[in-house]
PDB file of C-alpha atoms in Angstrom:
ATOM      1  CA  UNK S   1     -14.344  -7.816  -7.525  1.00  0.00           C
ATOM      2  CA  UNK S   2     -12.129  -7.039  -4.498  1.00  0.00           C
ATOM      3  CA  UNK S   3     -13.445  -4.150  -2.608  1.00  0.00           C
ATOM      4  CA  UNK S   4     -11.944  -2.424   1.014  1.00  0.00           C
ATOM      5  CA  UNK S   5     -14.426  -0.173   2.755  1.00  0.00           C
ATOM      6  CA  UNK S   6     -13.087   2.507   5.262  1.00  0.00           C
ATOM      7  CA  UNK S   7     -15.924   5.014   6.482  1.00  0.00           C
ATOM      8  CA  UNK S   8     -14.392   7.076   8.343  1.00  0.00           C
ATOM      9  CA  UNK S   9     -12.321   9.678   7.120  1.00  0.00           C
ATOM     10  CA  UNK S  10     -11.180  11.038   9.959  1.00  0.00           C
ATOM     11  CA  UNK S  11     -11.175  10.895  13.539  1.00  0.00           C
ATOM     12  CA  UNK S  12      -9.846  13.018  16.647  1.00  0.00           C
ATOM     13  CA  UNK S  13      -9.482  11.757  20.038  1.00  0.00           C
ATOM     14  CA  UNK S  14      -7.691  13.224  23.201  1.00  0.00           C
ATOM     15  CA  UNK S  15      -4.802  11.532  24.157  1.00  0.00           C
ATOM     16  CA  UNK S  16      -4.940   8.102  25.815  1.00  0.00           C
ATOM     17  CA  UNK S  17      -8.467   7.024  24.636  1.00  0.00           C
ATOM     18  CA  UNK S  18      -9.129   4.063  23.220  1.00  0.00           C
ATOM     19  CA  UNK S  19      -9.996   4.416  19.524  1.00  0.00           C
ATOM     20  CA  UNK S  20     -10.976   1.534  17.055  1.00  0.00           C
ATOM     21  CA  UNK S  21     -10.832   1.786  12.883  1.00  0.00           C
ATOM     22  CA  UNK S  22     -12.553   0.026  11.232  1.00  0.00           C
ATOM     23  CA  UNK S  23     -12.452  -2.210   7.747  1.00  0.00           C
ATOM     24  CA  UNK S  24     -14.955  -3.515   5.747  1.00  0.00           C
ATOM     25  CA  UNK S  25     -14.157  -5.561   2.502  1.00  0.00           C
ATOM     26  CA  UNK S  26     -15.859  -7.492  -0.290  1.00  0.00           C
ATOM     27  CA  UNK S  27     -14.090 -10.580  -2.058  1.00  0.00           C
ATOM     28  CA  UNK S  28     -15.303 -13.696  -3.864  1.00  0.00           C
ATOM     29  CA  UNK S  29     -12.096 -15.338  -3.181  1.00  0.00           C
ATOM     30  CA  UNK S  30     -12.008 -17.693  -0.346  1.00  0.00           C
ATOM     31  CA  UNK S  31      -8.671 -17.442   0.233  1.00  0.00           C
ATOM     32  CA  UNK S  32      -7.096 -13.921   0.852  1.00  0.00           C
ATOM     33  CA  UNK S  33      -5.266 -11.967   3.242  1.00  0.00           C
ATOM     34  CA  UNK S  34      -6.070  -8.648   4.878  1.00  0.00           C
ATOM     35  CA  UNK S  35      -3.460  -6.073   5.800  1.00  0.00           C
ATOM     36  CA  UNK S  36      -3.598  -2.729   8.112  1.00  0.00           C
ATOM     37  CA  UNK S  37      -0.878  -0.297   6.776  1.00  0.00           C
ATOM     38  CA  UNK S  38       0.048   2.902   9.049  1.00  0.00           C
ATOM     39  CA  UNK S  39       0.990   6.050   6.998  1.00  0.00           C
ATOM     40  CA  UNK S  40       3.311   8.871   8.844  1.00  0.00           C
ATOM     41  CA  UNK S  41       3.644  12.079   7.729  1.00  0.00           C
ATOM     42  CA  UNK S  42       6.925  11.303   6.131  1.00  0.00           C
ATOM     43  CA  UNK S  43       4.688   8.888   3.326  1.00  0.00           C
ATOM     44  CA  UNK S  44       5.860   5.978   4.140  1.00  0.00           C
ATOM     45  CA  UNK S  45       3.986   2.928   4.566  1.00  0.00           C
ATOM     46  CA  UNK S  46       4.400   1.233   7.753  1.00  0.00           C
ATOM     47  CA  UNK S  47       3.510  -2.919   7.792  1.00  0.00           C
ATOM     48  CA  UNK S  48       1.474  -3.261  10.577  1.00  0.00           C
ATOM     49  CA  UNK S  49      -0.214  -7.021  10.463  1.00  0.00           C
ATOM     50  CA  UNK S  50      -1.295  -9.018   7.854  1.00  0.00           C
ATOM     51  CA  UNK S  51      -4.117 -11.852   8.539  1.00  0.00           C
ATOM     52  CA  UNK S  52      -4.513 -15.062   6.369  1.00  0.00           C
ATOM     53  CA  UNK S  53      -8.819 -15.490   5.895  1.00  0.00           C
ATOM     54  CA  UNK S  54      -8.335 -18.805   7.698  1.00  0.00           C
ATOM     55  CA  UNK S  55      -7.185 -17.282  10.283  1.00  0.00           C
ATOM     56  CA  UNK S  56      -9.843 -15.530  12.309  1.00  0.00           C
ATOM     57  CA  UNK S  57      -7.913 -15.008  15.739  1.00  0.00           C
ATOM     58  CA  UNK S  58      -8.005 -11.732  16.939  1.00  0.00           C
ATOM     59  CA  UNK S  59      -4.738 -10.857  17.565  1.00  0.00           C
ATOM     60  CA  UNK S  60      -2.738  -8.061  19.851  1.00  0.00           C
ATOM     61  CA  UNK S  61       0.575  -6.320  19.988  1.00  0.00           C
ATOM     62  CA  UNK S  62       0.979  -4.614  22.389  1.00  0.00           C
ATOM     63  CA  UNK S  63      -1.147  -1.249  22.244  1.00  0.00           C
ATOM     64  CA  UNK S  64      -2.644  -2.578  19.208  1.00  0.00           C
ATOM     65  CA  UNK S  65      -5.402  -5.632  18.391  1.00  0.00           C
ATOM     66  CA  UNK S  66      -7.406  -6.246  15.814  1.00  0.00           C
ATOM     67  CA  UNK S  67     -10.666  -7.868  15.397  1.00  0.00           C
ATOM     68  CA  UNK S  68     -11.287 -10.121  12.166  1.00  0.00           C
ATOM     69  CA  UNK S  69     -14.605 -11.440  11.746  1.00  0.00           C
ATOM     70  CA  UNK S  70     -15.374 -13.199   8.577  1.00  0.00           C
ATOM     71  CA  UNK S  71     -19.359 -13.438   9.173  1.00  0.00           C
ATOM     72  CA  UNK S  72     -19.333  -9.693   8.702  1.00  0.00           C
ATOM     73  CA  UNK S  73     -16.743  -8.961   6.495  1.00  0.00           C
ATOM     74  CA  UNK S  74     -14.363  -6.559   8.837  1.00  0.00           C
ATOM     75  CA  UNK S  75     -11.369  -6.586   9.994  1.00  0.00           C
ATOM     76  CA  UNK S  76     -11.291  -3.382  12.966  1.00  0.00           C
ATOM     77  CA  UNK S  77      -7.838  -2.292  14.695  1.00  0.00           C
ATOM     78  CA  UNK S  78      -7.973  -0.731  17.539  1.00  0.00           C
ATOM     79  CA  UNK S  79      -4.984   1.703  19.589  1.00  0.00           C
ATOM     80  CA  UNK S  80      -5.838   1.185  23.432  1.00  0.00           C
ATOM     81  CA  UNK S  81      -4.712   4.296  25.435  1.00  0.00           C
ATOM     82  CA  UNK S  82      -3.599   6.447  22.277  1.00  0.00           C
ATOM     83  CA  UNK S  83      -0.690   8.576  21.834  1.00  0.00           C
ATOM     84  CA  UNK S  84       0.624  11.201  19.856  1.00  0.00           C
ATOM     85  CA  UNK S  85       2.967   9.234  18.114  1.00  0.00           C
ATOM     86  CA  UNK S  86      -0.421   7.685  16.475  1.00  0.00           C
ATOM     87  CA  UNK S  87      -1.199   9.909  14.476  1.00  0.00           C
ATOM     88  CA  UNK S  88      -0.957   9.216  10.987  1.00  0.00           C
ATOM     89  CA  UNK S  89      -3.169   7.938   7.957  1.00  0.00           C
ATOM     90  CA  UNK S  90      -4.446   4.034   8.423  1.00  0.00           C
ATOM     91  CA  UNK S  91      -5.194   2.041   5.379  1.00  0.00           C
ATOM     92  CA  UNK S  92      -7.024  -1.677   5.582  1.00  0.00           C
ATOM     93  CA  UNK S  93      -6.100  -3.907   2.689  1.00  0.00           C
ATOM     94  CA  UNK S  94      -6.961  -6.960   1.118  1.00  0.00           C
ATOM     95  CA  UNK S  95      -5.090  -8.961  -1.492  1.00  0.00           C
ATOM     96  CA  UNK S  96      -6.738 -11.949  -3.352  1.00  0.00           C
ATOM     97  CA  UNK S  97      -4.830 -14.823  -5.668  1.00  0.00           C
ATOM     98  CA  UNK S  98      -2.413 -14.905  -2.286  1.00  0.00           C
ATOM     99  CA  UNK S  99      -0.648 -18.057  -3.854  1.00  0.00           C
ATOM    100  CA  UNK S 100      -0.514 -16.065  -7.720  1.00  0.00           C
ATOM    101  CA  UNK S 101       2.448 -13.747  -8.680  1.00  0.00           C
ATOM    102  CA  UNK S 102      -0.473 -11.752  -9.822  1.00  0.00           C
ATOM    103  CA  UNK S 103      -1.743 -11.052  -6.526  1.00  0.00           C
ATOM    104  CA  UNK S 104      -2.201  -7.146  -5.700  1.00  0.00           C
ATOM    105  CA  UNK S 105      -2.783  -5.518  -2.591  1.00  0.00           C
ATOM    106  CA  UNK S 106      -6.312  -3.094  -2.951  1.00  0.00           C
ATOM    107  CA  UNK S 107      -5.974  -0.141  -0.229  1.00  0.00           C
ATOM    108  CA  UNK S 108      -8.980   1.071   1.347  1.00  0.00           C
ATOM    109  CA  UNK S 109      -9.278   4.695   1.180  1.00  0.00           C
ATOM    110  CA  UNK S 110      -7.747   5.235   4.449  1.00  0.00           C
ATOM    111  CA  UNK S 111      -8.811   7.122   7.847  1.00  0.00           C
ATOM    112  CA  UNK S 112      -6.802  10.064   9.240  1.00  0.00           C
ATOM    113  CA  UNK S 113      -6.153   9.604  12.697  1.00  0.00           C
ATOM    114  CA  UNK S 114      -5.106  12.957  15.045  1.00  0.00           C
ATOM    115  CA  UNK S 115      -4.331  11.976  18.959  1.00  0.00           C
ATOM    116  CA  UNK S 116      -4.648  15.572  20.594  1.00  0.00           C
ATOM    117  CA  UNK S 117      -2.631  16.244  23.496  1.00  0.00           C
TER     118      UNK S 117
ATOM    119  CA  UNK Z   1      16.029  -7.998   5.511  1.00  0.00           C
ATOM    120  CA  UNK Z   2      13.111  -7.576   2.318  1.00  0.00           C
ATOM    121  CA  UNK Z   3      14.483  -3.897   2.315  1.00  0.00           C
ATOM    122  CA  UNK Z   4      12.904  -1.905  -1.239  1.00  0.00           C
ATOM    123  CA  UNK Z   5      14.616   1.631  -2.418  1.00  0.00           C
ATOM    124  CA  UNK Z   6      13.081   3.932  -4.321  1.00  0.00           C
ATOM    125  CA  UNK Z   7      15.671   7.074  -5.849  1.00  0.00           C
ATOM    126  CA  UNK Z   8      15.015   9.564  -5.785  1.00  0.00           C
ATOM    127  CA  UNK Z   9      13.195  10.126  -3.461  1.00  0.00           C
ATOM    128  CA  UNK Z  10      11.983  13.539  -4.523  1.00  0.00           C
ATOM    129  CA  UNK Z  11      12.082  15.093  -7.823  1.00  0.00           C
ATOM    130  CA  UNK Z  12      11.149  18.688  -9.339  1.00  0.00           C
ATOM    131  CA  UNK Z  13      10.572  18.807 -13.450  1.00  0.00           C
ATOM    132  CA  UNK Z  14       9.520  20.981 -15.844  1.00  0.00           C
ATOM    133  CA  UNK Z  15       6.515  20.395 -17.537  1.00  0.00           C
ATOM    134  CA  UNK Z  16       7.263  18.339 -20.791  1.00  0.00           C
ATOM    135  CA  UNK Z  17      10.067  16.461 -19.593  1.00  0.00           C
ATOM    136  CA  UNK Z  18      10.444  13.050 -18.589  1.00  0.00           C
ATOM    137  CA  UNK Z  19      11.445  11.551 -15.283  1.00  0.00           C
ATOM    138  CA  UNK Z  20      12.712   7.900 -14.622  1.00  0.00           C
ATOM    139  CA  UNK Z  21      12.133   6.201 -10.840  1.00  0.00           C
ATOM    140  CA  UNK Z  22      14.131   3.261 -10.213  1.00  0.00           C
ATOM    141  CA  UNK Z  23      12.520   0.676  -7.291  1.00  0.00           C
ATOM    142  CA  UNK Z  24      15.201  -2.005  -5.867  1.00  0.00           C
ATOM    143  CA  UNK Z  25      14.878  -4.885  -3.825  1.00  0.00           C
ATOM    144  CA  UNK Z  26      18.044  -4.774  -1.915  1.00  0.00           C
ATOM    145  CA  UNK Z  27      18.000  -8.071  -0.330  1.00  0.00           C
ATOM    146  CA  UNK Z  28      15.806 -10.151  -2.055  1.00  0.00           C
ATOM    147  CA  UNK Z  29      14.407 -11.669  -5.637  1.00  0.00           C
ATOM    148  CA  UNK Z  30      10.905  -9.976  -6.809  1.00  0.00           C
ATOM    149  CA  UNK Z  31      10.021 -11.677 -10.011  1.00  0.00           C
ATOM    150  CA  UNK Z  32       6.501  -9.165  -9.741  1.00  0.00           C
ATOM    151  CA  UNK Z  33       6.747  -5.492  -8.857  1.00  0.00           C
ATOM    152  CA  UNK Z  34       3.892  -3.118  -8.431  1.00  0.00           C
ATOM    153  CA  UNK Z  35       3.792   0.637  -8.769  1.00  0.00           C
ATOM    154  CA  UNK Z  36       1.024   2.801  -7.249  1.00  0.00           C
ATOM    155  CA  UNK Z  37       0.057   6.597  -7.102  1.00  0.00           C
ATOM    156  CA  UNK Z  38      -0.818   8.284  -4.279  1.00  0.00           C
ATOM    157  CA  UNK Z  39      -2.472  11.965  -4.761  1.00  0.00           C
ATOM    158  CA  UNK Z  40      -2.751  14.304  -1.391  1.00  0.00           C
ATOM    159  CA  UNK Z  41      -5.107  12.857   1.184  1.00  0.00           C
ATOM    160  CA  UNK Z  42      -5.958  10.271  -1.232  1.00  0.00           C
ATOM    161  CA  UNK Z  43      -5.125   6.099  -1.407  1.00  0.00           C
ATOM    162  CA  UNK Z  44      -2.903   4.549  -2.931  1.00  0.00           C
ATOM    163  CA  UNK Z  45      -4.344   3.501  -6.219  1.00  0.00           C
ATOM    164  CA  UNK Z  46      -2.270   0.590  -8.306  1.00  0.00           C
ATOM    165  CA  UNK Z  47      -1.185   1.725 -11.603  1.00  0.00           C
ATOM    166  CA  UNK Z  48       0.642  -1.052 -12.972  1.00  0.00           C
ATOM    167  CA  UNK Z  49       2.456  -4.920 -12.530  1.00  0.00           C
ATOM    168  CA  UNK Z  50       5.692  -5.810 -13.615  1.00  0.00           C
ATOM    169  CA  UNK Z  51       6.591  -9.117 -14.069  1.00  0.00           C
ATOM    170  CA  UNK Z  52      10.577  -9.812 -14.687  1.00  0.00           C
ATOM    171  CA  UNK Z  53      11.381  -9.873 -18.144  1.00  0.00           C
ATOM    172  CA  UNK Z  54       7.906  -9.418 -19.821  1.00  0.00           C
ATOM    173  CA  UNK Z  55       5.575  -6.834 -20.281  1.00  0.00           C
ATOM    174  CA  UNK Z  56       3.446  -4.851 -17.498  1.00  0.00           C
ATOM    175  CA  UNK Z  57      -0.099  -4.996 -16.838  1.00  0.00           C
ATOM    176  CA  UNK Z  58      -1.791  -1.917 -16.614  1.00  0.00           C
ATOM    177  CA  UNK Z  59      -4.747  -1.136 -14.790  1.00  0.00           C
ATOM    178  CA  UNK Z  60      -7.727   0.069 -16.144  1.00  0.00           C
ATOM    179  CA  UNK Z  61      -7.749   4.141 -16.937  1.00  0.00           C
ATOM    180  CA  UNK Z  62      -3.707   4.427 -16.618  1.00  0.00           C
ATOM    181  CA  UNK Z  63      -1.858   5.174 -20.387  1.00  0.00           C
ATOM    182  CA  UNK Z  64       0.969   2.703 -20.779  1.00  0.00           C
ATOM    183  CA  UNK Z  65       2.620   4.978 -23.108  1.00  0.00           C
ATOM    184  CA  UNK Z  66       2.891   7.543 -20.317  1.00  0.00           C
ATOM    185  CA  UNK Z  67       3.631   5.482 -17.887  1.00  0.00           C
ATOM    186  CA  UNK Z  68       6.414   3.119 -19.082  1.00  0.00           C
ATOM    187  CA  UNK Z  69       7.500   0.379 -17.096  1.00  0.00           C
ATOM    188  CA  UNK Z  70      11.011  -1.634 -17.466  1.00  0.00           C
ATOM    189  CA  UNK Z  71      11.323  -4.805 -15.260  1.00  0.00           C
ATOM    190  CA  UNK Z  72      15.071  -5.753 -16.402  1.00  0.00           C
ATOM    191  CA  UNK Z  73      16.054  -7.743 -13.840  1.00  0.00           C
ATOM    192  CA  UNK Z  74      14.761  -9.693 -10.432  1.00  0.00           C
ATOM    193  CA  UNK Z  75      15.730  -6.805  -8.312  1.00  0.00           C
ATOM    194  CA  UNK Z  76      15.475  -3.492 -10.730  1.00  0.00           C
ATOM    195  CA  UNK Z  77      11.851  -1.913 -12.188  1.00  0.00           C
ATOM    196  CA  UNK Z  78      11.746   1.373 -12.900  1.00  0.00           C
ATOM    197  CA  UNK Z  79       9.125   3.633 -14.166  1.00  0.00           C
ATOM    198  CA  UNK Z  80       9.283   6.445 -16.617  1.00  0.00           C
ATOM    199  CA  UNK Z  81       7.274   9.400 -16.625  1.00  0.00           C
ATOM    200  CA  UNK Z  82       6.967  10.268 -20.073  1.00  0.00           C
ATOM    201  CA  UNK Z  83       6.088  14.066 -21.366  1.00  0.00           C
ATOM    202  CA  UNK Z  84       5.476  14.884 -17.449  1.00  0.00           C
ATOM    203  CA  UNK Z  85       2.623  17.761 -16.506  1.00  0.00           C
ATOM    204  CA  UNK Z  86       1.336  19.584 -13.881  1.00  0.00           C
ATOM    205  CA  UNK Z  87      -1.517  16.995 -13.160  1.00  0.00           C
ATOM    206  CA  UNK Z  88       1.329  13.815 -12.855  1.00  0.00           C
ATOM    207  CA  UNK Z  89       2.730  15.128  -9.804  1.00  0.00           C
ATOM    208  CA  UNK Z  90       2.201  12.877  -7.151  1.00  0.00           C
ATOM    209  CA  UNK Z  91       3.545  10.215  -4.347  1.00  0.00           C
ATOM    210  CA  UNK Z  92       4.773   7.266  -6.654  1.00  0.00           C
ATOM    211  CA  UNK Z  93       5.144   3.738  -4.107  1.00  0.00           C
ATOM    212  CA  UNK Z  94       6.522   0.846  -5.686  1.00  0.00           C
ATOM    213  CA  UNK Z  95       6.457  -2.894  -3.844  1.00  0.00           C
ATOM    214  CA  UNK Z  96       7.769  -5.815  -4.596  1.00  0.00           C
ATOM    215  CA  UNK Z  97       6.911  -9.460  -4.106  1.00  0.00           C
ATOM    216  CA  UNK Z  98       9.896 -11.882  -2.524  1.00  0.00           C
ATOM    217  CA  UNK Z  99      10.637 -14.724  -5.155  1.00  0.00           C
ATOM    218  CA  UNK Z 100      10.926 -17.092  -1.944  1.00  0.00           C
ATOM    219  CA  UNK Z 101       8.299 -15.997   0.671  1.00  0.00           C
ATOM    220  CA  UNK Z 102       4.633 -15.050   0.010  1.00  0.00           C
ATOM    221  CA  UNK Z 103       5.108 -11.517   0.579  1.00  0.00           C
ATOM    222  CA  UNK Z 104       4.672  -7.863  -0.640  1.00  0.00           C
ATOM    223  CA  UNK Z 105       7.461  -5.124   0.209  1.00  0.00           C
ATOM    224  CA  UNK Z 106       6.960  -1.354  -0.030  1.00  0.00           C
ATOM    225  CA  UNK Z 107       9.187   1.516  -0.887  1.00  0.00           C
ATOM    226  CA  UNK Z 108       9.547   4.333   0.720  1.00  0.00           C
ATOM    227  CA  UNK Z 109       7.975   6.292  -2.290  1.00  0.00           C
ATOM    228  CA  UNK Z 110       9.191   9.209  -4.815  1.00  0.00           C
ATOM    229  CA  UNK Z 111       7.697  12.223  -4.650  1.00  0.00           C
ATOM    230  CA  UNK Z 112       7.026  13.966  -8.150  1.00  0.00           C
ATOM    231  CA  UNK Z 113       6.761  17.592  -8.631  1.00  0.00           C
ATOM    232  CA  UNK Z 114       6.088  19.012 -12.268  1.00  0.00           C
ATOM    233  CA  UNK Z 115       6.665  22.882 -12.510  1.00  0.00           C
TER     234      UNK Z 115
END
């Protein structure tokens, strides 16, 4: 069974820190994708990368990277020099059967992010 | 494009009543749909997939006959709170999958409130 690990609940960082989420998931399927999802107040859910399992380039954009590493099963993001604007609710995802109309994205349970001032 | 609507976008019921949500994909096909629930500071857990034109799979724990789910066309599901209560009100996200590319597109979600 598909399963997405997110420890922390919540975290709470002064502004322009670096901060780094992270994801850990279970599949049997050797063929998935992983997704990191940004949730504002306003509810919704804001596409921020999706990574194909063959795929284990880290990759950044602009303030943001993220760190896939199939040997451990996580897929971290990490905001360099934080803002405000940040905060929100992050959820790591992971969808199996990629190529099957039947595939269904399974959300971690999310971590609450608050950038003080 | 791969826009998704959800209306309305917030709704207030009575307790007994029923409430319909309708999820579009404005600019694409999405031959699967998929609606989760969302309860305060919680994840989104998937309730259901539709599939144009045939029946929706439910996950484990959620009552089809409460939740009902019409797929009608490739751009249209909606989903029908039946005999609504207190305990159904929620943050209701459909997506839906693009007939032509390999991806899932979210709503912007329906908030439910049952008096």
């Amino acid at each position: 069974a598909q399963k997405v690990t997110q420890a922390q609940t919540e975290i709470s960082v002064v502004e322009k820190e670096d901060v780094t989420l992270d994801c850990v998931y279970e599949t049997r399927d050797t063929t998935y994708y992983l997704f990191w999802y940004k949730q504002p107040p306003s509810g919704e859910l804001v596409f921020l990368i999706r990574r194909n399992s063959f795929d284990e380039q880290n990759e950044i954009s602009g303030r943001y990277s993220w760190n896939f590493q199939k040997s451990t099963s996580s897929f971290n993001f990490t905001i360099t020099a934080s803002q405000v604007v940040d905060s929100a609710v992050y959820f790591c995802a992971l969808s199996e059967l990629i190529y099957s109309s039947a595939s269904k994205i399974i959300f971690g349970s999310g971590t609450r992010l608050s950038i003080r001032p | 494009g791969a826009v998704v609507s959800q209306h309305p976008s917030r709704v207030i019921c009575k307790s007994g009543t029923s409430v319909k949500i309708e999820c579009r994909s404005l600019d694409f096909q999405a031959t699967t749909m998929f609606w989760y629930r969302q309860f305060p500071k919680q994840s989104l857990m998937l309730m259901a997939t539709s599939n144009e034109g045939s029946k929706a799979t439910y996950e484990q724990g959620v009552e089809k006959d409460k939740f009902l789910i019409n797929h009608a066309s490739l751009t249209l599901s909606t989903l029908t709170v039946t005999s609504a209560h207190p305990e159904d009100s929620s943050f209701y996200i459909c997506s839906a999958r693009d007939r032509g590319r390999n991806e899932q597109f979210f709503g912007p979600g329906t908030r439910l409130t049952v008096l």
